[in-house]
Amino acid sequence: MAFSDLPTVSLKKPLERALRLGHPWVYREALDPTPRLASGTLVSVVRSAEALAWGYWDAASPIAVRVLGLGAPPAHTSAGARAAAEALVRARLTDALCRRLERLDRSQTNAFRWVHGEADGLPGIHVDIYDVAATVRHDGEGPQAFFEGTLGLQSLLRETGAAVGLTHTLVRRARGAAGEGDCPVRSVRENGLSFAVDLQFGQKGGLFLDQRENRARLAPLAHGKRVLNLFGYTGAFSVYAAAAGALHTDTVDIAPGAIAAAKDNFALNALPLDRAGFYAEDAFAFLEAAVARGQTWDIVITDPPSFAPSENALPAALGAYERLHRRAAQVVAPGGLLAAASCSSHVPRKAFMQTVHEGVEKGTGKRFFLEAYAGAGFDHPVRAAFPEGDYLKFALGRLSPRS
């Protein structure tokens, strides 16, 4: 008897254990030749006549199936499976939102990640909340076809997002975000601080939500200190430091628009601009000039964009991280702190930390003493069976002369 009238795809590799442990991807190379299927089609994954999992198809990605559930599909017809998938997505949206709201004081923080893809059982999408608006990012053709085409995700978001007063949803595209009407959200709160956002055209809306807890971790250490924020984007680390009583902050980003937004964020929080510098410059060039003139800071933050967009880019990325950490360490004052971050999932934690140690210790003659290591905030959880989701690395260490 057939499992259902859903298309079936057959494993040629023994991935039963990985699937049962909860890994949410099936790569095309692990499958027998498959008939042409449209992206977003619900499929059953089988091996040796056993239904192992079900999920949706992506015709354009090496990740052929993103898994929604284990075992046989929950219904024996395509229409029934679609209805079951819709109910499952609705339940997981609700559960994910409840878990965030349990830990957030929305009077202080009203911007957070609602859905973190695979870790929330909704592989292929990320949903961020900015006050009463939600932005959606799909990881390719398959997720977009399934969540928008098959399910109509935006109506599900408005339904389940009523708990936070959601009124607008925007879908992120390569050239901005599209939604219904003009989005009213112009600023958000994070730990009591205000940040301007541009949900239609700003990169990540204008605020990297995954660094929220690391900003809060670093802020009290900045009191009375000189802080350099490299690749600072719209200045969030600098705003936290200034609000905590930093003696002076300097924000560096190559994009003039980001630097203008950083100044706006200082103004939003009534922070003194005479104790802040803003530089629309290349971070490496800025560091070279600072080293040449002997300038130092008590705290130096490096939070660059991904140096490794693919696995093939890893060797070059590790070299770039080591050069960055060497130059950054050269401008850390004696006994000061280096906060080094990487947002690339292709850079393993161990390899990243090696670039920190080698960049600092081999390149400058200083010692790096790790005081804190963290990833993204709790609203960006990591699934134990899915280490690929552990992308953000944040290492905070004190530098001292080598003895």
mmCIF file of C-alpha atoms in Angstrom:
data_model
loop_
_atom_site.group_PDB
_atom_site.id
_atom_site.type_symbol
_atom_site.label_atom_id
_atom_site.label_comp_id
_atom_site.label_asym_id
_atom_site.label_seq_id
_atom_site.Cartn_x
_atom_site.Cartn_y
_atom_site.Cartn_z
ATOM 1 C CA MET A 1 0.000 0.000 0.000
ATOM 2 C CA ALA A 2 1.359 3.455 -0.851
ATOM 3 C CA PHE A 3 2.114 5.813 2.006
ATOM 4 C CA SER A 4 0.004 8.512 0.357
ATOM 5 C CA ASP A 5 -0.489 10.094 -3.009
ATOM 6 C CA LEU A 6 2.336 12.498 -2.203
ATOM 7 C CA PRO A 7 5.439 12.102 -4.342
ATOM 8 C CA THR A 8 8.100 9.951 -2.708
ATOM 9 C CA VAL A 9 11.854 10.462 -2.874
ATOM 10 C CA SER A 10 14.179 7.577 -2.028
ATOM 11 C CA LEU A 11 17.373 7.765 -0.026
ATOM 12 C CA LYS A 12 20.383 6.011 -1.458
ATOM 13 C CA LYS A 13 22.477 6.861 1.599
ATOM 14 C CA PRO A 14 21.824 5.546 5.138
ATOM 15 C CA LEU A 15 20.613 8.761 6.740
ATOM 16 C CA GLU A 16 17.985 7.197 8.991
ATOM 17 C CA ARG A 17 19.861 7.976 12.199
ATOM 18 C CA ALA A 18 20.564 11.602 11.253
ATOM 19 C CA LEU A 19 16.909 12.173 10.397
ATOM 20 C CA ARG A 20 15.649 10.530 13.580
ATOM 21 C CA LEU A 21 18.012 12.635 15.652
ATOM 22 C CA GLY A 22 16.458 15.705 14.074
ATOM 23 C CA HIS A 23 18.656 16.892 11.220
ATOM 24 C CA PRO A 24 16.252 18.868 9.005
ATOM 25 C CA TRP A 25 17.948 18.626 5.599
ATOM 26 C CA VAL A 26 18.204 15.966 2.897
ATOM 27 C CA TYR A 27 20.762 16.783 0.225
ATOM 28 C CA ARG A 28 20.077 15.952 -3.405
ATOM 29 C CA GLU A 29 23.238 13.851 -3.583
ATOM 30 C CA ALA A 30 21.766 11.518 -0.928
ATOM 31 C CA LEU A 31 18.733 10.691 -3.105
ATOM 32 C CA ASP A 32 18.093 8.307 -5.960
ATOM 33 C CA PRO A 33 17.198 10.036 -9.250
ATOM 34 C CA THR A 34 13.896 11.813 -8.719
ATOM 35 C CA PRO A 35 11.173 12.847 -11.175
ATOM 36 C CA ARG A 36 10.954 16.562 -11.834
ATOM 37 C CA LEU A 37 9.054 18.213 -8.974
ATOM 38 C CA ALA A 38 8.037 21.810 -8.439
ATOM 39 C CA SER A 39 9.596 23.684 -5.537
ATOM 40 C CA GLY A 40 7.288 23.715 -2.523
ATOM 41 C CA THR A 41 5.790 20.283 -3.259
ATOM 42 C CA LEU A 42 5.224 18.154 -0.162
ATOM 43 C CA VAL A 43 7.105 14.843 -0.413
ATOM 44 C CA SER A 44 7.667 11.666 1.573
ATOM 45 C CA VAL A 45 11.269 10.536 2.170
ATOM 46 C CA VAL A 46 11.612 6.739 2.088
ATOM 47 C CA ARG A 47 14.304 4.066 2.241
ATOM 48 C CA SER A 48 13.772 0.336 1.757
ATOM 49 C CA ALA A 49 9.996 0.885 1.692
ATOM 50 C CA GLU A 50 10.048 2.664 5.072
ATOM 51 C CA ALA A 51 8.701 6.200 5.370
ATOM 52 C CA LEU A 52 11.338 8.111 7.330
ATOM 53 C CA ALA A 53 10.265 11.732 7.060
ATOM 54 C CA TRP A 54 8.208 14.214 5.107
ATOM 55 C CA GLY A 55 8.849 17.774 4.081
ATOM 56 C CA TYR A 56 8.921 20.103 1.111
ATOM 57 C CA TRP A 57 10.937 19.980 -2.087
ATOM 58 C CA ASP A 58 13.413 22.551 -3.384
ATOM 59 C CA ALA A 59 14.175 22.151 -7.085
ATOM 60 C CA ALA A 60 16.862 24.835 -7.100
ATOM 61 C CA SER A 61 19.028 23.951 -4.109
ATOM 62 C CA PRO A 62 21.503 21.213 -3.153
ATOM 63 C CA ILE A 63 19.205 20.847 -0.128
ATOM 64 C CA ALA A 64 16.455 18.934 -1.917
ATOM 65 C CA VAL A 65 14.133 18.346 1.054
ATOM 66 C CA ARG A 66 13.599 20.404 4.182
ATOM 67 C CA VAL A 67 12.038 18.158 6.787
ATOM 68 C CA LEU A 68 8.831 19.104 8.596
ATOM 69 C CA GLY A 69 8.149 15.826 10.397
ATOM 70 C CA LEU A 70 9.294 12.245 10.921
ATOM 71 C CA GLY A 71 7.631 9.067 9.739
ATOM 72 C CA ALA A 72 4.860 8.911 7.175
ATOM 73 C CA PRO A 73 3.073 12.069 6.038
ATOM 74 C CA PRO A 74 0.175 13.013 8.343
ATOM 75 C CA ALA A 75 -2.435 12.475 5.617
ATOM 76 C CA HIS A 76 -2.868 10.181 2.616
ATOM 77 C CA THR A 77 -3.783 12.858 0.091
ATOM 78 C CA SER A 78 -1.962 15.943 -1.088
ATOM 79 C CA ALA A 79 -4.824 18.142 0.090
ATOM 80 C CA GLY A 80 -4.855 16.476 3.487
ATOM 81 C CA ALA A 81 -1.091 16.768 3.840
ATOM 82 C CA ARG A 82 -1.274 20.447 2.940
ATOM 83 C CA ALA A 83 -3.929 21.041 5.611
ATOM 84 C CA ALA A 84 -1.823 19.133 8.137
ATOM 85 C CA ALA A 85 1.258 21.141 7.188
ATOM 86 C CA GLU A 86 -0.663 24.380 7.650
ATOM 87 C CA ALA A 87 -1.814 23.291 11.114
ATOM 88 C CA LEU A 88 1.727 22.263 12.016
ATOM 89 C CA VAL A 89 3.197 25.586 10.862
ATOM 90 C CA ARG A 90 0.519 27.521 12.758
ATOM 91 C CA ALA A 91 1.277 25.570 15.947
ATOM 92 C CA ARG A 92 5.037 26.063 15.598
ATOM 93 C CA LEU A 93 4.626 29.786 14.944
ATOM 94 C CA THR A 94 2.544 30.079 18.100
ATOM 95 C CA ASP A 95 4.984 28.026 20.165
ATOM 96 C CA ALA A 96 8.003 30.001 18.950
ATOM 97 C CA LEU A 97 6.338 33.322 19.767
ATOM 98 C CA CYS A 98 5.266 32.177 23.238
ATOM 99 C CA ARG A 99 8.800 31.072 24.078
ATOM 100 C CA ARG A 100 10.176 34.500 23.123
ATOM 101 C CA LEU A 101 7.523 36.445 24.990
ATOM 102 C CA GLU A 102 8.150 34.443 28.170
ATOM 103 C CA ARG A 103 11.654 35.904 28.355
ATOM 104 C CA LEU A 104 11.248 39.405 26.933
ATOM 105 C CA ASP A 105 10.037 42.558 28.643
ATOM 106 C CA ARG A 106 8.398 44.202 25.635
ATOM 107 C CA SER A 107 8.342 47.575 27.368
ATOM 108 C CA GLN A 108 12.148 47.443 27.079
ATOM 109 C CA THR A 109 12.678 45.279 23.976
ATOM 110 C CA ASN A 110 10.225 45.082 21.081
ATOM 111 C CA ALA A 111 12.575 43.808 18.358
ATOM 112 C CA PHE A 112 13.497 40.127 18.304
ATOM 113 C CA ARG A 113 13.654 37.007 16.161
ATOM 114 C CA TRP A 114 10.312 35.222 16.143
ATOM 115 C CA VAL A 115 11.244 32.248 13.942
ATOM 116 C CA HIS A 116 14.794 30.973 13.657
ATOM 117 C CA GLY A 117 14.267 28.513 10.837
ATOM 118 C CA GLU A 118 15.364 24.950 11.491
ATOM 119 C CA ALA A 119 15.746 25.472 15.250
ATOM 120 C CA ASP A 120 12.042 26.305 15.517
ATOM 121 C CA GLY A 121 10.930 23.436 13.290
ATOM 122 C CA LEU A 122 10.255 25.749 10.338
ATOM 123 C CA PRO A 123 13.233 25.130 8.062
ATOM 124 C CA GLY A 124 14.068 27.689 5.431
ATOM 125 C CA ILE A 125 12.546 30.845 6.909
ATOM 126 C CA HIS A 126 13.504 33.517 9.418
ATOM 127 C CA VAL A 127 10.964 35.939 10.841
ATOM 128 C CA ASP A 128 11.933 39.033 12.815
ATOM 129 C CA ILE A 129 9.599 41.253 14.832
ATOM 130 C CA TYR A 130 10.097 45.016 14.865
ATOM 131 C CA ASP A 131 7.363 46.427 17.098
ATOM 132 C CA VAL A 132 4.152 45.830 15.082
ATOM 133 C CA ALA A 133 5.873 44.686 11.871
ATOM 134 C CA ALA A 134 7.370 41.343 10.890
ATOM 135 C CA THR A 135 9.985 40.745 8.216
ATOM 136 C CA VAL A 136 10.322 37.359 6.521
ATOM 137 C CA ARG A 137 13.426 36.000 4.812
ATOM 138 C CA HIS A 138 13.296 32.811 2.748
ATOM 139 C CA ASP A 139 16.415 30.708 2.226
ATOM 140 C CA GLY A 140 15.804 30.218 -1.478
ATOM 141 C CA GLU A 141 13.206 29.127 -4.001
ATOM 142 C CA GLY A 142 11.860 26.101 -2.121
ATOM 143 C CA PRO A 143 11.056 27.885 1.148
ATOM 144 C CA GLN A 144 9.429 30.764 -0.715
ATOM 145 C CA ALA A 145 7.312 28.411 -2.825
ATOM 146 C CA PHE A 146 6.214 26.381 0.196
ATOM 147 C CA PHE A 147 5.593 29.061 2.802
ATOM 148 C CA GLU A 148 4.209 31.757 0.508
ATOM 149 C CA GLY A 149 2.737 29.738 -2.356
ATOM 150 C CA THR A 150 1.514 26.554 -0.688
ATOM 151 C CA LEU A 151 0.619 27.951 2.740
ATOM 152 C CA GLY A 152 0.116 31.699 2.460
ATOM 153 C CA LEU A 153 2.477 32.428 5.343
ATOM 154 C CA GLN A 154 1.703 36.120 5.708
ATOM 155 C CA SER A 155 -1.897 35.469 6.722
ATOM 156 C CA LEU A 156 -0.677 32.870 9.248
ATOM 157 C CA LEU A 157 1.767 35.412 10.660
ATOM 158 C CA ARG A 158 -0.915 38.048 11.110
ATOM 159 C CA GLU A 159 -3.176 35.485 12.771
ATOM 160 C CA THR A 160 -0.599 34.133 15.206
ATOM 161 C CA GLY A 161 1.121 37.511 15.679
ATOM 162 C CA ALA A 162 -1.969 39.115 17.190
ATOM 163 C CA ALA A 163 -0.325 38.633 20.607
ATOM 164 C CA VAL A 164 2.190 41.361 19.748
ATOM 165 C CA GLY A 165 -0.250 43.575 17.835
ATOM 166 C CA LEU A 166 1.229 42.656 14.462
ATOM 167 C CA THR A 167 -0.158 44.839 11.674
ATOM 168 C CA HIS A 168 2.405 44.570 8.855
ATOM 169 C CA THR A 169 4.436 41.808 7.239
ATOM 170 C CA LEU A 170 7.235 42.350 4.752
ATOM 171 C CA VAL A 171 9.070 39.733 2.699
ATOM 172 C CA ARG A 172 12.768 40.390 2.217
ATOM 173 C CA ARG A 173 14.040 40.318 -1.356
ATOM 174 C CA ALA A 174 17.474 40.928 -2.827
ATOM 175 C CA ARG A 175 16.587 44.579 -3.466
ATOM 176 C CA GLY A 176 14.576 45.329 -0.351
ATOM 177 C CA ALA A 177 11.422 44.176 1.377
ATOM 178 C CA ALA A 178 7.930 44.125 -0.066
ATOM 179 C CA GLY A 179 4.707 44.320 1.924
ATOM 180 C CA GLU A 180 1.227 45.759 2.014
ATOM 181 C CA GLY A 181 1.181 49.542 2.261
ATOM 182 C CA ASP A 182 3.647 51.816 4.021
ATOM 183 C CA CYS A 183 5.234 50.227 7.090
ATOM 184 C CA PRO A 184 4.698 52.519 10.097
ATOM 185 C CA VAL A 185 7.672 51.278 12.141
ATOM 186 C CA ARG A 186 10.535 53.781 12.179
ATOM 187 C CA SER A 187 12.266 52.872 15.446
ATOM 188 C CA VAL A 188 12.387 50.045 17.977
ATOM 189 C CA ARG A 189 13.503 49.501 21.562
ATOM 190 C CA GLU A 190 16.248 47.159 22.693
ATOM 191 C CA ASN A 191 17.033 46.910 26.408
ATOM 192 C CA GLY A 192 15.540 50.367 26.858
ATOM 193 C CA LEU A 193 17.575 51.986 24.076
ATOM 194 C CA SER A 194 16.085 53.281 20.830
ATOM 195 C CA PHE A 195 17.242 52.400 17.324
ATOM 196 C CA ALA A 196 16.056 53.693 13.965
ATOM 197 C CA VAL A 197 15.069 50.954 11.528
ATOM 198 C CA ASP A 198 14.427 50.815 7.802
ATOM 199 C CA LEU A 199 12.520 47.608 7.245
ATOM 200 C CA GLN A 200 12.182 48.031 3.501
ATOM 201 C CA PHE A 201 15.737 48.818 2.465
ATOM 202 C CA GLY A 202 17.996 48.538 5.512
ATOM 203 C CA GLN A 203 20.351 45.563 5.839
ATOM 204 C CA LYS A 204 18.737 43.338 8.504
ATOM 205 C CA GLY A 205 16.310 46.223 9.041
ATOM 206 C CA GLY A 206 19.083 48.427 10.406
ATOM 207 C CA LEU A 207 19.784 46.401 13.562
ATOM 208 C CA PHE A 208 21.493 43.027 13.985
ATOM 209 C CA LEU A 209 19.147 41.360 16.458
ATOM 210 C CA ASP A 210 21.425 38.376 17.075
ATOM 211 C CA GLN A 211 24.002 40.542 18.905
ATOM 212 C CA ARG A 212 21.524 41.955 21.455
ATOM 213 C CA GLU A 213 22.829 39.935 24.413
ATOM 214 C CA ASN A 214 26.466 40.527 23.471
ATOM 215 C CA ARG A 215 25.852 44.275 23.348
ATOM 216 C CA ALA A 216 24.352 44.085 26.834
ATOM 217 C CA ARG A 217 27.268 41.925 28.021
ATOM 218 C CA LEU A 218 29.853 44.428 26.820
ATOM 219 C CA ALA A 219 28.104 47.665 27.850
ATOM 220 C CA PRO A 220 28.952 47.768 31.590
ATOM 221 C CA LEU A 221 32.618 47.158 30.777
ATOM 222 C CA ALA A 222 32.661 50.348 28.685
ATOM 223 C CA HIS A 223 32.074 52.780 31.569
ATOM 224 C CA GLY A 224 34.864 55.342 31.548
ATOM 225 C CA LYS A 225 36.585 53.622 28.606
ATOM 226 C CA ARG A 226 37.545 54.541 25.049
ATOM 227 C CA VAL A 227 35.737 52.217 22.640
ATOM 228 C CA LEU A 228 36.422 51.470 18.964
ATOM 229 C CA ASN A 229 33.577 49.786 17.062
ATOM 230 C CA LEU A 230 34.819 48.390 13.724
ATOM 231 C CA PHE A 231 32.373 47.355 11.004
ATOM 232 C CA GLY A 232 29.990 49.188 13.299
ATOM 233 C CA TYR A 233 27.063 49.410 10.859
ATOM 234 C CA THR A 234 24.450 51.667 12.519
ATOM 235 C CA GLY A 235 26.410 51.926 15.750
ATOM 236 C CA ALA A 236 24.485 49.638 18.095
ATOM 237 C CA PHE A 237 27.549 48.546 20.107
ATOM 238 C CA SER A 238 28.585 52.216 20.295
ATOM 239 C CA VAL A 239 25.151 53.324 21.518
ATOM 240 C CA TYR A 240 25.236 50.719 24.289
ATOM 241 C CA ALA A 241 28.755 51.778 25.285
ATOM 242 C CA ALA A 242 27.943 55.493 25.288
ATOM 243 C CA ALA A 243 24.748 54.939 27.281
ATOM 244 C CA ALA A 244 26.796 52.973 29.839
ATOM 245 C CA GLY A 245 29.138 55.931 30.327
ATOM 246 C CA ALA A 246 31.976 55.356 27.875
ATOM 247 C CA LEU A 247 34.538 58.137 27.859
ATOM 248 C CA HIS A 248 34.520 58.169 24.046
ATOM 249 C CA THR A 249 33.309 55.946 21.216
ATOM 250 C CA ASP A 250 34.491 55.709 17.619
ATOM 251 C CA THR A 251 32.329 53.960 15.017
ATOM 252 C CA VAL A 252 33.817 52.835 11.705
ATOM 253 C CA ASP A 253 31.891 51.466 8.729
ATOM 254 C CA ILE A 254 32.589 51.658 5.020
ATOM 255 C CA ALA A 255 28.974 52.627 4.196
ATOM 256 C CA PRO A 256 28.208 56.356 4.565
ATOM 257 C CA GLY A 257 24.516 55.553 5.022
ATOM 258 C CA ALA A 258 25.287 53.307 7.980
ATOM 259 C CA ILE A 259 27.413 55.994 9.609
ATOM 260 C CA ALA A 260 24.625 58.541 9.120
ATOM 261 C CA ALA A 261 22.226 56.100 10.796
ATOM 262 C CA ALA A 262 24.683 55.633 13.672
ATOM 263 C CA LYS A 263 24.631 59.386 14.290
ATOM 264 C CA ASP A 264 20.821 59.284 14.207
ATOM 265 C CA ASN A 265 20.832 56.523 16.825
ATOM 266 C CA PHE A 266 22.988 58.652 19.120
ATOM 267 C CA ALA A 267 20.514 61.505 18.678
ATOM 268 C CA LEU A 268 17.537 59.198 19.348
ATOM 269 C CA ASN A 269 19.060 58.336 22.714
ATOM 270 C CA ALA A 270 20.168 61.899 23.550
ATOM 271 C CA LEU A 271 23.806 60.798 23.709
ATOM 272 C CA PRO A 272 26.509 63.489 23.485
ATOM 273 C CA LEU A 273 28.057 63.684 20.039
ATOM 274 C CA ASP A 274 31.132 65.495 21.356
ATOM 275 C CA ARG A 275 32.249 62.190 22.874
ATOM 276 C CA ALA A 276 31.720 60.189 19.693
ATOM 277 C CA GLY A 277 33.528 59.869 16.379
ATOM 278 C CA PHE A 278 31.990 58.503 13.181
ATOM 279 C CA TYR A 279 34.079 57.372 10.209
ATOM 280 C CA ALA A 280 32.854 56.188 6.814
ATOM 281 C CA GLU A 281 36.038 54.286 6.059
ATOM 282 C CA ASP A 282 37.356 50.829 5.322
ATOM 283 C CA ALA A 283 38.064 49.196 8.691
ATOM 284 C CA PHE A 284 41.409 47.723 7.632
ATOM 285 C CA ALA A 285 42.595 51.094 6.308
ATOM 286 C CA PHE A 286 41.401 52.808 9.493
ATOM 287 C CA LEU A 287 43.394 50.334 11.590
ATOM 288 C CA GLU A 288 46.533 50.800 9.474
ATOM 289 C CA ALA A 289 46.363 54.546 10.033
ATOM 290 C CA ALA A 290 45.686 54.152 13.760
ATOM 291 C CA VAL A 291 48.684 51.828 14.158
ATOM 292 C CA ALA A 292 50.874 54.296 12.270
ATOM 293 C CA ARG A 293 49.970 57.147 14.622
ATOM 294 C CA GLY A 294 50.125 54.998 17.767
ATOM 295 C CA GLN A 295 46.472 55.456 18.738
ATOM 296 C CA THR A 296 44.879 52.953 21.124
ATOM 297 C CA TRP A 297 41.496 52.180 22.685
ATOM 298 C CA ASP A 298 40.510 50.368 25.873
ATOM 299 C CA ILE A 299 37.931 48.217 24.072
ATOM 300 C CA VAL A 300 38.051 47.248 20.392
ATOM 301 C CA ILE A 301 35.086 45.486 18.756
ATOM 302 C CA THR A 302 35.363 43.693 15.404
ATOM 303 C CA ASP A 303 32.047 42.516 13.953
ATOM 304 C CA PRO A 304 32.617 42.201 10.195
ATOM 305 C CA PRO A 305 30.198 40.908 7.578
ATOM 306 C CA SER A 306 30.717 37.297 6.602
ATOM 307 C CA PHE A 307 34.174 36.653 5.186
ATOM 308 C CA ALA A 308 33.098 33.127 4.154
ATOM 309 C CA PRO A 309 29.853 33.116 2.136
ATOM 310 C CA SER A 310 30.655 29.557 1.024
ATOM 311 C CA GLU A 311 32.779 26.600 2.088
ATOM 312 C CA ASN A 312 35.210 27.349 -0.744
ATOM 313 C CA ALA A 313 35.891 30.778 0.738
ATOM 314 C CA LEU A 314 36.979 29.380 4.119
ATOM 315 C CA PRO A 315 40.797 29.458 3.658
ATOM 316 C CA ALA A 316 40.749 33.084 2.499
ATOM 317 C CA ALA A 317 38.306 33.977 5.273
ATOM 318 C CA LEU A 318 40.518 32.535 8.005
ATOM 319 C CA GLY A 319 43.426 34.560 6.673
ATOM 320 C CA ALA A 320 41.307 37.721 6.687
ATOM 321 C CA TYR A 321 40.149 37.102 10.263
ATOM 322 C CA GLU A 322 43.735 36.572 11.430
ATOM 323 C CA ARG A 323 44.872 39.824 9.774
ATOM 324 C CA LEU A 324 41.944 41.678 11.294
ATOM 325 C CA HIS A 325 42.598 40.348 14.791
ATOM 326 C CA ARG A 326 46.305 41.159 14.506
ATOM 327 C CA ARG A 327 45.636 44.753 13.490
ATOM 328 C CA ALA A 328 42.858 45.178 16.051
ATOM 329 C CA ALA A 329 45.085 43.844 18.837
ATOM 330 C CA GLN A 330 47.734 46.406 17.905
ATOM 331 C CA VAL A 331 45.381 49.244 18.852
ATOM 332 C CA VAL A 332 44.159 47.721 22.135
ATOM 333 C CA ALA A 333 45.646 49.584 25.087
ATOM 334 C CA PRO A 334 47.609 47.549 27.684
ATOM 335 C CA GLY A 335 45.144 45.513 29.726
ATOM 336 C CA GLY A 336 42.338 46.361 27.314
ATOM 337 C CA LEU A 337 39.669 44.168 25.754
ATOM 338 C CA LEU A 338 39.207 42.736 22.266
ATOM 339 C CA ALA A 339 35.686 41.634 21.312
ATOM 340 C CA ALA A 340 35.919 39.557 18.131
ATOM 341 C CA ALA A 341 32.869 38.289 16.260
ATOM 342 C CA SER A 342 32.116 36.190 13.185
ATOM 343 C CA CYS A 343 28.692 35.688 11.624
ATOM 344 C CA SER A 344 29.731 33.007 9.115
ATOM 345 C CA SER A 345 28.318 29.508 9.552
ATOM 346 C CA HIS A 346 31.144 28.180 7.361
ATOM 347 C CA VAL A 347 33.756 29.209 9.940
ATOM 348 C CA PRO A 348 33.956 26.601 12.734
ATOM 349 C CA ARG A 349 34.260 27.838 16.297
ATOM 350 C CA LYS A 350 37.676 26.209 16.821
ATOM 351 C CA ALA A 351 39.086 27.673 13.601
ATOM 352 C CA PHE A 352 37.762 31.131 14.471
ATOM 353 C CA MET A 353 39.335 31.063 17.929
ATOM 354 C CA GLN A 354 42.598 29.993 16.343
ATOM 355 C CA THR A 355 42.552 33.156 14.204
ATOM 356 C CA VAL A 356 42.063 35.193 17.373
ATOM 357 C CA HIS A 357 44.922 33.551 19.249
ATOM 358 C CA GLU A 358 47.320 33.546 16.308
ATOM 359 C CA GLY A 359 46.407 37.046 15.201
ATOM 360 C CA VAL A 360 46.983 38.419 18.696
ATOM 361 C CA GLU A 361 49.791 36.282 20.056
ATOM 362 C CA LYS A 362 51.876 35.645 16.944
ATOM 363 C CA GLY A 363 51.249 39.024 15.390
ATOM 364 C CA THR A 364 51.631 41.408 18.339
ATOM 365 C CA GLY A 365 53.552 39.720 21.130
ATOM 366 C CA LYS A 366 50.540 40.098 23.426
ATOM 367 C CA ARG A 367 48.576 37.404 25.249
ATOM 368 C CA PHE A 368 44.848 36.883 24.754
ATOM 369 C CA PHE A 369 42.932 35.717 27.824
ATOM 370 C CA LEU A 370 39.395 34.657 26.940
ATOM 371 C CA GLU A 371 36.904 36.038 29.479
ATOM 372 C CA ALA A 372 33.631 35.248 27.733
ATOM 373 C CA TYR A 373 32.487 33.282 24.715
ATOM 374 C CA ALA A 374 28.951 33.457 23.366
ATOM 375 C CA GLY A 375 26.815 32.969 20.311
ATOM 376 C CA ALA A 376 23.551 34.596 19.334
ATOM 377 C CA GLY A 377 20.774 35.456 21.780
ATOM 378 C CA PHE A 378 18.186 33.029 23.110
ATOM 379 C CA ASP A 379 15.794 33.956 20.296
ATOM 380 C CA HIS A 380 18.324 32.460 17.852
ATOM 381 C CA PRO A 381 18.444 28.938 19.328
ATOM 382 C CA VAL A 382 20.665 26.145 18.006
ATOM 383 C CA ARG A 383 19.286 22.672 17.403
ATOM 384 C CA ALA A 384 21.638 20.010 18.818
ATOM 385 C CA ALA A 385 21.254 17.823 15.715
ATOM 386 C CA PHE A 386 21.867 20.796 13.421
ATOM 387 C CA PRO A 387 25.300 22.278 14.162
ATOM 388 C CA GLU A 388 25.111 24.218 10.882
ATOM 389 C CA GLY A 389 22.789 26.601 12.728
ATOM 390 C CA ASP A 390 25.506 27.602 15.217
ATOM 391 C CA TYR A 391 26.770 30.492 13.131
ATOM 392 C CA LEU A 392 27.529 33.469 15.408
ATOM 393 C CA LYS A 393 30.759 33.515 17.399
ATOM 394 C CA PHE A 394 31.599 36.237 19.931
ATOM 395 C CA ALA A 395 34.859 36.068 21.864
ATOM 396 C CA LEU A 396 35.705 38.647 24.525
ATOM 397 C CA GLY A 397 39.249 38.599 25.846
ATOM 398 C CA ARG A 398 41.742 40.715 27.738
ATOM 399 C CA LEU A 399 45.111 41.494 26.207
ATOM 400 C CA SER A 400 48.301 41.742 28.207
ATOM 401 C CA PRO A 401 51.999 41.911 27.347
ATOM 402 C CA ARG A 402 53.708 38.562 26.920
ATOM 403 C CA SER A 403 55.839 37.827 29.955
#
